[in-house]
Coordinates of C-alpha atoms and ligand atoms in Angstrom, one line a residue:
M1 CA -186.9 -60.1 -4.4
T2 CA -185.8 -60.4 -8.0
A3 CA -184.1 -63.5 -9.4
L4 CA -181.0 -60.9 -10.6
A5 CA -180.5 -60.1 -7.0
E6 CA -180.9 -63.7 -5.2
N7 CA -178.4 -64.8 -7.9
I8 CA -176.0 -61.7 -7.1
E9 CA -176.9 -62.0 -3.1
K10 CA -175.5 -66.1 -4.0
L11 CA -173.0 -65.2 -6.1
Q12 CA -171.7 -62.8 -2.4
G13 CA -171.1 -65.2 -0.8
H14 CA -169.5 -67.8 -2.9
L15 CA -166.8 -64.7 -4.4
A16 CA -166.3 -63.7 -0.1
R17 CA -163.8 -66.9 0.4
F18 CA -161.0 -66.0 -3.6
Q19 CA -162.2 -62.3 -2.0
S20 CA -160.3 -62.8 1.6
A21 CA -157.5 -65.5 -0.1
G22 CA -156.4 -64.6 -3.8
I23 CA -156.8 -68.4 -5.8
Q24 CA -153.8 -70.4 -5.6
N25 CA -152.5 -73.7 -7.8
R26 CA -152.9 -76.6 -6.6
I27 CA -150.2 -78.8 -6.2
G28 CA -150.1 -82.6 -4.7
G29 CA -153.4 -82.4 -2.7
R30 CA -152.2 -79.1 -1.7
D31 CA -152.2 -75.5 -1.5
H32 CA -149.1 -73.1 -3.2
A33 CA -148.6 -69.4 -4.2
G34 CA -147.0 -69.4 -6.5
S35 CA -143.9 -68.4 -8.0
G36 CA -144.6 -65.2 -9.3
V37 CA -146.3 -62.2 -9.1
P38 CA -149.9 -63.7 -8.4
F39 CA -151.6 -60.9 -11.0
T40 CA -156.0 -60.1 -10.4
T41 CA -159.0 -61.4 -12.3
I42 CA -161.4 -58.8 -13.8
S43 CA -165.1 -59.1 -14.1
P44 CA -166.1 -58.4 -17.7
V45 CA -169.6 -56.6 -16.0
D46 CA -168.4 -54.3 -14.7
K47 CA -164.9 -54.6 -14.1
S48 CA -163.5 -55.1 -10.9
V49 CA -161.2 -56.8 -8.9
I50 CA -162.9 -60.1 -8.2
C51 CA -159.2 -61.9 -6.1
T52 CA -156.0 -61.9 -6.3
V53 CA -154.8 -65.4 -8.6
A54 CA -151.0 -67.7 -8.0
R55 CA -149.2 -66.8 -10.7
G56 CA -147.8 -69.7 -11.3
T57 CA -144.1 -70.0 -13.4
A58 CA -141.5 -72.7 -13.8
D59 CA -140.6 -74.2 -11.4
D60 CA -144.6 -74.4 -10.5
I61 CA -144.9 -75.8 -13.4
D62 CA -141.6 -78.6 -12.9
A63 CA -143.3 -78.9 -9.1
A64 CA -147.2 -80.1 -10.1
A65 CA -145.0 -82.1 -13.1
K66 CA -142.8 -84.2 -10.4
A67 CA -146.1 -84.3 -8.5
A68 CA -148.0 -86.7 -10.9
R69 CA -144.8 -88.3 -12.3
D70 CA -145.3 -89.3 -8.8
A71 CA -149.0 -90.8 -8.3
F72 CA -149.8 -91.7 -12.1
P73 CA -148.8 -95.7 -11.3
A74 CA -150.9 -95.9 -8.0
W75 CA -153.2 -94.2 -10.2
R76 CA -152.7 -96.1 -13.2
D77 CA -152.9 -99.4 -11.8
M78 CA -156.2 -99.0 -8.8
P79 CA -159.0 -101.1 -10.2
A80 CA -161.3 -99.9 -12.9
L81 CA -164.1 -100.0 -11.1
E82 CA -163.5 -98.1 -7.5
R83 CA -161.1 -95.1 -10.0
K84 CA -164.5 -95.7 -11.6
K85 CA -166.8 -95.3 -8.2
I86 CA -164.7 -91.9 -7.5
L87 CA -165.0 -90.3 -11.0
I88 CA -168.8 -90.8 -9.9
R89 CA -168.5 -89.2 -7.1
V90 CA -167.2 -86.5 -9.0
A91 CA -170.0 -85.9 -10.8
E92 CA -172.3 -85.8 -7.2
G93 CA -169.1 -83.3 -6.2
I94 CA -170.1 -80.4 -9.5
E95 CA -174.1 -81.5 -9.5
A96 CA -174.1 -80.6 -5.9
R97 CA -171.9 -77.1 -6.2
A98 CA -173.6 -76.9 -9.7
T99 CA -175.2 -73.5 -8.8
E100 CA -171.9 -72.2 -6.5
I101 CA -169.4 -72.7 -10.4
A102 CA -172.8 -71.4 -12.7
L103 CA -172.8 -68.1 -10.2
C104 CA -168.6 -68.5 -10.2
E105 CA -168.1 -69.2 -14.1
C106 CA -170.9 -66.1 -14.9
W107 CA -168.9 -63.2 -12.9
D108 CA -165.7 -64.7 -14.0
T109 CA -166.4 -64.7 -18.1
G110 CA -169.3 -62.4 -18.8
Q111 CA -171.6 -65.3 -19.9
A112 CA -175.1 -64.9 -19.0
W113 CA -176.9 -67.6 -16.3
R114 CA -179.4 -69.2 -18.7
F115 CA -176.6 -71.5 -20.5
M116 CA -173.1 -71.5 -17.6
S117 CA -176.2 -72.8 -15.1
K118 CA -176.8 -76.1 -17.7
A119 CA -173.4 -75.6 -18.6
A120 CA -172.7 -76.0 -14.6
L121 CA -174.6 -79.8 -14.5
R122 CA -172.2 -81.1 -18.3
G123 CA -169.4 -80.6 -16.2
A124 CA -171.0 -83.3 -13.6
E125 CA -171.9 -85.1 -17.0
N126 CA -168.5 -85.2 -19.1
F127 CA -167.4 -87.2 -15.8
R128 CA -170.3 -89.3 -15.6
Y129 CA -170.1 -90.2 -18.7
F130 CA -166.3 -90.9 -18.4
A131 CA -166.8 -93.0 -15.1
D132 CA -168.9 -95.8 -17.0
Q133 CA -166.0 -96.0 -20.3
V134 CA -163.4 -96.6 -17.5
T135 CA -164.5 -100.3 -17.8
S136 CA -164.3 -100.8 -21.0
A137 CA -161.5 -99.0 -22.3
R138 CA -159.9 -101.3 -25.0
D139 CA -157.9 -103.3 -23.4
G140 CA -156.5 -107.4 -24.2
Q141 CA -158.4 -107.6 -28.2
S142 CA -157.0 -110.9 -29.1
L143 CA -156.4 -111.8 -33.3
P144 CA -155.4 -116.1 -31.8
S145 CA -154.2 -117.9 -35.2
A146 CA -151.7 -121.6 -34.3
T147 CA -148.7 -120.9 -33.1
L148 CA -148.4 -116.7 -32.3
M149 CA -151.3 -114.5 -30.4
N150 CA -151.1 -111.3 -30.9
I151 CA -152.3 -109.6 -27.9
T152 CA -153.3 -105.7 -27.6
T153 CA -153.6 -103.3 -24.2
R154 CA -154.1 -99.8 -24.2
K155 CA -151.7 -98.0 -21.5
P156 CA -152.4 -94.4 -19.8
I157 CA -150.4 -92.8 -21.5
G158 CA -148.6 -91.1 -18.2
P159 CA -149.3 -87.8 -16.5
V160 CA -150.9 -84.6 -19.7
G161 CA -151.0 -81.3 -19.7
V162 CA -154.7 -79.5 -19.8
I163 CA -154.5 -75.8 -21.0
T164 CA -158.0 -74.5 -22.3
P165 CA -159.8 -71.7 -23.3
W166 CA -161.8 -69.3 -21.2
N167 CA -164.7 -69.2 -22.4
T168 CA -167.2 -72.2 -21.1
P169 CA -163.9 -73.0 -19.0
F170 CA -165.3 -75.2 -16.4
M171 CA -167.0 -77.3 -19.1
L172 CA -164.2 -77.7 -21.8
S173 CA -161.5 -78.6 -18.5
T174 CA -164.3 -81.3 -17.7
W175 CA -164.4 -82.1 -21.3
K176 CA -160.4 -82.5 -21.4
I177 CA -159.5 -84.1 -17.4
A178 CA -162.9 -85.8 -16.7
P179 CA -161.6 -89.0 -20.0
A180 CA -157.8 -88.8 -19.1
L181 CA -157.9 -89.0 -15.3
A182 CA -160.7 -92.1 -16.6
A183 CA -157.8 -93.1 -19.1
G184 CA -155.8 -93.2 -15.7
C185 CA -154.0 -90.5 -15.7
T186 CA -152.4 -88.3 -13.9
V187 CA -153.1 -83.6 -15.1
V188 CA -151.6 -80.5 -14.5
H189 CA -153.9 -78.2 -15.3
K190 CA -153.2 -74.8 -17.0
P191 CA -156.4 -72.4 -16.8
A192 CA -157.0 -69.5 -18.8
E193 CA -155.5 -66.3 -16.9
A194 CA -158.6 -64.8 -17.6
S195 CA -161.8 -66.8 -15.8
P196 CA -159.1 -69.6 -13.1
L197 CA -162.9 -69.2 -10.9
T198 CA -164.0 -72.8 -12.0
A199 CA -160.4 -74.8 -12.3
R200 CA -160.0 -73.9 -8.2
L201 CA -163.9 -75.3 -7.6
L202 CA -163.4 -78.7 -9.6
V203 CA -159.4 -79.4 -7.7
E204 CA -161.6 -78.5 -4.9
I205 CA -164.7 -80.8 -5.5
A206 CA -162.2 -83.5 -7.1
E207 CA -160.1 -83.8 -3.9
E208 CA -163.4 -83.7 -1.8
A209 CA -164.8 -86.8 -3.4
G210 CA -161.5 -89.5 -3.8
L211 CA -159.9 -88.1 -5.8
P212 CA -155.6 -88.9 -3.8
P213 CA -152.9 -85.6 -4.2
G214 CA -150.8 -85.0 -7.4
V215 CA -153.4 -86.6 -9.7
L216 CA -154.9 -83.3 -10.5
N217 CA -152.9 -80.5 -10.2
T218 CA -154.1 -77.3 -11.2
V219 CA -151.5 -74.7 -11.7
N220 CA -152.7 -70.2 -12.7
G221 CA -150.3 -68.5 -14.9
Y222 CA -149.8 -66.8 -18.1
G223 CA -149.6 -68.5 -21.4
E224 CA -146.9 -67.7 -22.8
E225 CA -144.8 -68.8 -18.8
A226 CA -146.2 -71.3 -17.3
G227 CA -147.8 -72.9 -19.7
K228 CA -145.0 -72.8 -22.2
A229 CA -143.6 -74.8 -19.4
L230 CA -146.3 -77.4 -19.2
T231 CA -145.6 -77.9 -23.5
E232 CA -141.8 -78.3 -22.8
H233 CA -141.8 -80.2 -19.5
P234 CA -140.4 -84.0 -19.9
L235 CA -142.3 -85.2 -17.5
I236 CA -145.5 -84.2 -19.5
R237 CA -146.7 -87.4 -22.3
A238 CA -149.3 -85.6 -24.3
I239 CA -151.0 -81.7 -24.1
A240 CA -154.2 -81.7 -24.8
F241 CA -154.8 -78.0 -26.3
V242 CA -158.1 -76.1 -26.8
G243 CA -157.7 -72.2 -28.1
E244 CA -157.2 -70.2 -30.9
S245 CA -155.5 -71.5 -33.6
R246 CA -152.3 -69.4 -33.8
T247 CA -151.1 -71.0 -29.9
G248 CA -151.9 -74.1 -31.5
S249 CA -149.5 -73.5 -33.7
M250 CA -147.0 -72.5 -31.1
I251 CA -147.4 -75.2 -28.8
T252 CA -146.9 -78.1 -31.5
K253 CA -143.0 -76.0 -31.8
Q254 CA -143.0 -75.5 -28.1
G255 CA -143.9 -79.9 -27.0
A256 CA -141.3 -81.1 -29.7
D257 CA -138.1 -80.6 -28.4
T258 CA -139.8 -83.2 -26.0
L259 CA -141.7 -84.9 -28.8
K260 CA -145.5 -84.5 -27.2
R261 CA -148.3 -86.2 -28.7
M262 CA -151.1 -82.8 -29.7
H263 CA -154.5 -82.5 -29.5
L264 CA -155.5 -79.0 -30.1
E265 CA -158.9 -78.5 -30.7
L266 CA -158.8 -74.4 -32.3
G267 CA -160.6 -71.6 -33.3
G268 CA -164.0 -71.4 -36.1
K269 CA -165.5 -69.5 -39.0
N270 CA -168.2 -71.4 -39.0
P271 CA -170.7 -71.5 -42.3
V272 CA -175.0 -72.1 -41.3
V273 CA -176.4 -72.4 -45.0
V274 CA -179.7 -72.1 -45.5
F275 CA -181.0 -73.2 -48.6
D276 CA -184.9 -72.4 -49.6
D277 CA -186.4 -75.1 -48.9
A278 CA -185.8 -74.9 -45.3
D279 CA -187.5 -75.3 -43.1
L280 CA -187.2 -71.7 -42.5
D281 CA -188.6 -71.1 -39.3
R282 CA -186.7 -73.4 -37.4
A283 CA -183.6 -72.6 -39.4
L284 CA -184.4 -68.5 -38.1
D285 CA -183.6 -70.1 -34.8
A286 CA -180.9 -72.1 -34.5
V287 CA -178.6 -69.6 -37.0
I288 CA -180.0 -67.4 -34.5
F289 CA -178.8 -70.0 -31.2
M290 CA -175.9 -70.8 -32.7
I291 CA -174.6 -67.1 -33.2
Y292 CA -175.8 -65.5 -30.4
S293 CA -175.9 -67.6 -27.3
I294 CA -172.7 -67.7 -25.0
N295 CA -171.8 -64.5 -26.2
G296 CA -170.6 -65.7 -29.6
E297 CA -167.5 -66.8 -28.3
R298 CA -167.9 -70.6 -28.6
C299 CA -166.0 -71.8 -31.6
T300 CA -169.0 -74.0 -33.0
S301 CA -170.6 -71.1 -33.5
S302 CA -171.9 -70.1 -37.2
S303 CA -169.9 -67.1 -37.4
R304 CA -171.5 -67.1 -41.5
L305 CA -174.8 -67.3 -42.7
L306 CA -174.7 -68.8 -46.3
I307 CA -178.0 -68.1 -47.9
Q308 CA -180.1 -68.4 -50.7
D309 CA -180.2 -65.9 -53.4
T310 CA -184.6 -66.4 -53.1
I311 CA -184.7 -66.0 -49.6
R312 CA -182.2 -63.6 -48.8
E313 CA -184.5 -60.0 -48.3
E314 CA -187.5 -62.5 -46.8
F315 CA -185.3 -63.7 -44.4
E316 CA -182.7 -60.9 -43.1
A317 CA -185.0 -59.2 -42.4
K318 CA -187.1 -61.7 -39.7
L319 CA -183.3 -61.5 -38.8
V320 CA -182.9 -58.5 -37.9
A321 CA -186.3 -58.3 -36.2
R322 CA -184.7 -60.9 -34.1
V323 CA -181.1 -59.8 -33.3
N324 CA -182.7 -56.0 -32.0
N325 CA -184.9 -58.0 -29.7
I326 CA -182.0 -59.7 -28.4
N327 CA -181.8 -58.7 -24.8
V328 CA -178.6 -57.9 -23.8
G329 CA -176.9 -57.3 -19.4
H330 CA -175.8 -58.3 -16.5
P331 CA -175.6 -62.0 -16.4
L332 CA -176.9 -63.7 -13.1
D333 CA -179.8 -61.8 -15.0
P334 CA -181.7 -64.6 -16.7
A335 CA -183.1 -62.2 -18.6
T336 CA -180.6 -61.5 -20.5
E337 CA -179.5 -63.6 -23.0
I338 CA -176.3 -62.3 -24.5
G339 CA -173.9 -61.0 -21.1
P340 CA -170.6 -59.3 -21.3
L341 CA -167.5 -59.7 -23.2
I342 CA -164.6 -61.7 -21.6
S343 CA -161.7 -58.5 -21.3
D344 CA -161.1 -55.3 -22.9
E345 CA -158.6 -57.4 -25.2
H346 CA -161.5 -58.9 -26.6
F347 CA -163.7 -55.8 -26.9
A348 CA -161.3 -53.5 -28.4
K349 CA -160.5 -56.8 -30.4
V350 CA -164.6 -57.3 -31.7
T351 CA -165.7 -54.2 -31.5
S352 CA -163.3 -53.1 -34.1
Y353 CA -165.6 -55.5 -36.8
F354 CA -167.9 -53.1 -36.7
D355 CA -165.3 -50.0 -38.6
I356 CA -163.8 -52.6 -41.1
A357 CA -167.2 -54.3 -41.2
K358 CA -168.0 -50.5 -43.3
A359 CA -164.6 -50.0 -45.3
D360 CA -164.6 -53.0 -46.6
G361 CA -168.1 -52.0 -47.4
A362 CA -170.7 -54.1 -46.2
T363 CA -174.2 -53.3 -43.8
V364 CA -174.3 -52.9 -40.6
A365 CA -177.8 -54.3 -40.5
A366 CA -178.6 -55.0 -36.4
G367 CA -176.2 -53.9 -33.7
G368 CA -172.5 -52.6 -34.3
V369 CA -173.0 -50.1 -31.2
T370 CA -171.4 -51.5 -27.4
V371 CA -174.2 -50.8 -24.7
G372 CA -172.7 -48.7 -21.4
D373 CA -169.8 -48.0 -20.1
D374 CA -169.8 -50.1 -16.9
G375 CA -168.6 -53.4 -18.6
Y376 CA -167.7 -54.8 -22.2
F377 CA -171.6 -55.1 -23.6
V378 CA -172.2 -55.6 -27.6
R379 CA -175.0 -55.2 -28.5
P380 CA -175.4 -58.4 -30.5
T381 CA -174.2 -57.1 -34.7
L382 CA -175.4 -58.7 -38.1
F383 CA -173.5 -57.3 -40.8
T384 CA -174.9 -58.0 -44.7
D385 CA -174.2 -57.1 -48.2
A386 CA -170.9 -58.9 -47.4
T387 CA -168.9 -61.5 -49.6
N388 CA -166.7 -64.1 -48.4
D389 CA -162.9 -62.5 -49.1
M390 CA -164.2 -59.4 -46.5
R391 CA -162.0 -60.0 -43.3
I392 CA -165.1 -60.5 -41.4
A393 CA -166.0 -63.7 -43.1
R394 CA -162.3 -65.2 -42.7
E395 CA -161.7 -64.0 -39.6
E396 CA -162.6 -65.2 -36.0
I397 CA -163.8 -62.2 -34.3
F398 CA -165.1 -65.3 -31.3
G399 CA -168.1 -62.4 -30.9
P400 CA -172.0 -61.7 -31.3
V401 CA -171.0 -61.1 -34.8
L402 CA -172.8 -62.9 -37.9
T403 CA -171.7 -61.9 -41.0
S404 CA -174.3 -62.4 -43.5
I405 CA -173.4 -64.1 -47.6
P406 CA -175.6 -64.7 -50.3
F407 CA -175.3 -67.7 -52.8
A408 CA -177.5 -68.7 -56.0
S409 CA -176.6 -72.3 -56.5
E410 CA -175.0 -75.0 -54.6
A411 CA -172.5 -75.7 -56.5
E412 CA -171.2 -71.1 -55.2
A413 CA -172.5 -72.4 -51.6
L414 CA -170.4 -75.5 -50.9
A415 CA -167.2 -73.2 -53.0
I416 CA -167.8 -70.4 -50.2
A417 CA -168.5 -72.3 -46.9
N418 CA -165.0 -74.4 -48.1
D419 CA -163.7 -71.3 -49.0
T420 CA -161.4 -70.5 -45.3
E421 CA -158.4 -71.3 -43.7
Y422 CA -161.4 -72.8 -40.6
G423 CA -163.0 -76.5 -40.9
L424 CA -165.0 -77.1 -37.1
T425 CA -168.1 -76.7 -38.0
G426 CA -171.6 -76.2 -41.2
Y427 CA -175.1 -76.3 -40.6
V428 CA -177.3 -76.4 -43.7
W429 CA -180.6 -76.7 -43.8
T430 CA -182.4 -78.2 -47.2
N431 CA -185.1 -80.4 -47.3
D432 CA -183.6 -82.0 -50.0
L433 CA -182.4 -85.5 -48.2
T434 CA -180.2 -86.1 -51.3
R435 CA -178.8 -82.6 -52.1
A436 CA -177.7 -82.7 -47.6
L437 CA -176.1 -86.4 -48.9
R438 CA -174.1 -85.0 -51.2
F439 CA -173.3 -81.6 -49.7
T440 CA -171.9 -83.3 -46.6
D441 CA -169.8 -85.5 -48.2
Q442 CA -168.0 -82.0 -49.5
L443 CA -168.4 -79.4 -46.6
E444 CA -164.7 -79.6 -44.6
A445 CA -165.9 -79.7 -41.1
G446 CA -165.5 -82.3 -38.6
M447 CA -168.7 -82.0 -37.0
I448 CA -172.0 -80.9 -39.4
W449 CA -175.5 -81.3 -38.7
V450 CA -178.2 -81.3 -41.3
N451 CA -181.6 -79.6 -39.9
S452 CA -180.0 -79.2 -36.2
E453 CA -178.1 -76.6 -33.6
N454 CA -175.0 -77.6 -31.8
V455 CA -176.5 -80.3 -30.0
R456 CA -173.5 -82.4 -29.2
H457 CA -174.6 -86.6 -28.2
L458 CA -171.2 -86.8 -25.9
P459 CA -169.9 -90.0 -27.6
T460 CA -169.7 -88.7 -30.9
P461 CA -166.4 -87.6 -32.0
F462 CA -165.8 -84.3 -31.4
G463 CA -162.5 -81.2 -33.1
G464 CA -162.2 -79.6 -37.0
V465 CA -159.4 -80.0 -39.6
K466 CA -157.2 -78.1 -41.1
S467 CA -156.9 -75.4 -39.0
S468 CA -159.1 -75.7 -37.1
G469 CA -157.9 -78.9 -34.8
I470 CA -155.5 -82.8 -34.7
G471 CA -157.2 -85.3 -33.2
R472 CA -161.1 -85.9 -31.6
D473 CA -162.7 -85.4 -28.5
G474 CA -165.8 -87.4 -27.7
G475 CA -166.9 -91.6 -26.7
D476 CA -163.5 -94.5 -28.0
W477 CA -161.4 -90.7 -29.5
S478 CA -161.0 -89.8 -25.7
F479 CA -159.0 -92.9 -24.5
E480 CA -157.0 -92.9 -28.1
F481 CA -155.6 -90.4 -26.7
Y482 CA -154.4 -90.9 -23.5
M483 CA -153.6 -93.3 -24.1
E484 CA -150.3 -96.0 -26.2
Q485 CA -151.0 -98.8 -27.8
K486 CA -149.8 -101.5 -27.3
H487 CA -148.6 -104.8 -29.1
I488 CA -147.3 -109.0 -27.4
G489 CA -146.8 -111.5 -29.4
F490 CA -147.5 -114.4 -27.5
A491 CA -145.9 -117.9 -28.4
T492 CA -148.7 -120.7 -27.7
G493 CA -147.1 -123.5 -30.2
Q494 CA -143.8 -123.5 -31.9
H495 CA -143.9 -121.7 -35.6
K496 CA -140.3 -121.8 -37.9
I497 CA -137.4 -119.2 -36.8
S498 CA -135.0 -118.5 -39.2
R499 CA -131.6 -119.4 -37.5
L500 CA -128.5 -117.6 -38.6
G501 CA -125.3 -119.2 -38.2
A502 CA -126.5 -122.1 -36.8
L503 CA -123.8 -125.0 -36.0
D504 CA -125.6 -128.5 -36.9
Ligands
NAD601 P1 -155.7 -68.7 -26.6 O1 -154.9 -69.9 -27.4 O2 -155.8 -68.0 -26.3 O3 -155.7 -69.6 -25.0 C1 -155.8 -71.1 -25.0 C2 -155.1 -71.2 -23.9 O4 -153.7 -71.3 -23.9 C3 -155.1 -70.0 -22.0 O5 -154.5 -71.8 -21.1 C4 -153.7 -69.7 -22.2 O6 -152.7 -69.0 -20.8 C5 -153.2 -71.0 -23.0 N1 -151.3 -70.4 -24.0 C6 -152.0 -68.7 -24.6 N2 -150.0 -68.8 -24.7 C7 -149.4 -70.4 -24.7 C8 -148.4 -70.7 -25.0 N3 -147.4 -69.7 -25.9 N4 -147.6 -71.6 -24.4 C9 -149.2 -72.7 -24.4 N5 -150.3 -72.0 -23.7 C10 -150.9 -71.1 -23.9 O7 -156.8 -68.7 -26.9 P2 -158.6 -68.0 -26.1 O8 -158.8 -66.9 -25.7 O9 -158.9 -67.8 -24.4 O10 -160.1 -68.6 -26.5 C11 -160.5 -68.8 -27.2 C12 -159.3 -69.5 -28.6 O11 -160.4 -70.7 -28.1 C13 -160.7 -69.5 -30.0 O12 -159.8 -69.4 -31.3 C14 -162.4 -70.8 -30.2 O13 -162.2 -70.5 -31.8 C15 -161.2 -71.8 -29.5 N6 -161.8 -72.8 -28.9 C16 -161.2 -74.2 -29.4 C17 -162.9 -75.0 -29.8 C18 -162.4 -76.6 -29.8 O14 -163.1 -76.8 -29.1 N7 -162.3 -76.2 -31.0 C19 -163.5 -74.6 -27.7 C20 -163.2 -73.7 -26.6 C21 -162.0 -72.4 -27.3

């Protein structure tokens, strides 16, 4: 049996339960059908219906927010060590079911097995990391004076809403939910409608690990219905959102009436800048990895290649040969490097840029075509002869599509790199240390890697500037978001108090 056939057989075993019962919402530790008419989730691999999904409405969000509110005091007051133990058991549960999670994720999203099998384990790492942080969340910072002890404490903010997108949905959900739970918050999670399977697996694993009912609730449904109701609900104190910049702006408005704290992780049009003094073989590997892995459906992907004109011809020629050699295929085949795009709508969006590029005067140097009729497959694509004012250089395509733009000088590279509404990540390839420091200091991005692809270390801050987001995740930054700072001034002596209306 081939590895692909083996994976398909295993997947069928895991899908059977979804096919017979559909996906229910999970509220207060119980299954709920959802008040709306259920919708279906479709596999991008062959456009087949995977299963029906509960359609949550404002009523279901209300029930989930109340469950989160009711569960909050006990979860907040649970001793940190006990909370830590539960979160570690969640990590163990994810590890135990990592294959099932990865298979479902591949089938639901079209992502290749070779990446998703690692992403599932990364989800466990997110829980393990924040479980370890539970006992060290800052509390009780004290700045004593002779007569007043200043105490700073940090308290979980309350029930929070987590809204996640369809790209690597399991990893991103754990990335938001683990620190929220570690901080002592309860959660209502609204997963993306296009990829609901693994959110269901997560809530099951969490409850099996001992998470009390109502601490994590999952309400499926559409953004403008269930998502909107979550951002507007008065019991929900904060929203952690990952998705498009346009949606981020919308939910900020929706949350204004209830003064929601918002954390927004949004889109990107990230530059990778390759200077002629770089290690060009490593740069080539990284450029290819950072746009064509995970189908290019990745906020941190380097979708704009800024290449120094002295090496442009040779670098682009090597790029074309490698891109043409990338293996597009069934996501469950371990040999596959690129699977199908998530949906009909997204397929139409990504492929529309093939004509847009040509109309704007760019060259389609590789790809620019679809593959077969069964699913949403496209060949990895490279546009050359591009300028930064073309739509292919300005808009987030969110697929395996790279736009190559030449530059002559460091100043020009910096100007092009910063000439974008986005500012999530940047990648710089040079062996000139002074230039690297100067360039990264002026590059407008929340996260930058020098001579490296994106390597994420959990204690470091994650987030973007400009239209790429507001706020930071990672390490203690996550707790800053999910907790309230509180000051208590405690008199330890008798300082002078101004006396108004004194009678003596
Ligand atoms: P999207 O904005 O369309 O949807 C994201 C989520 O928001 C979904 O769950 C959706 O149902 C919900 N939603 C939509 N409208 C809503 C509304 N009015 N109120 C409340 N919720 C609403 O994004 P997508 O297409 O699912 O994901 C792709 C986008 O996510 C890309 O732009 C990508 O760059 C971005 N992304 C960013 C990061 C990051 O860390 N910066 C990470 C991953 C993805």
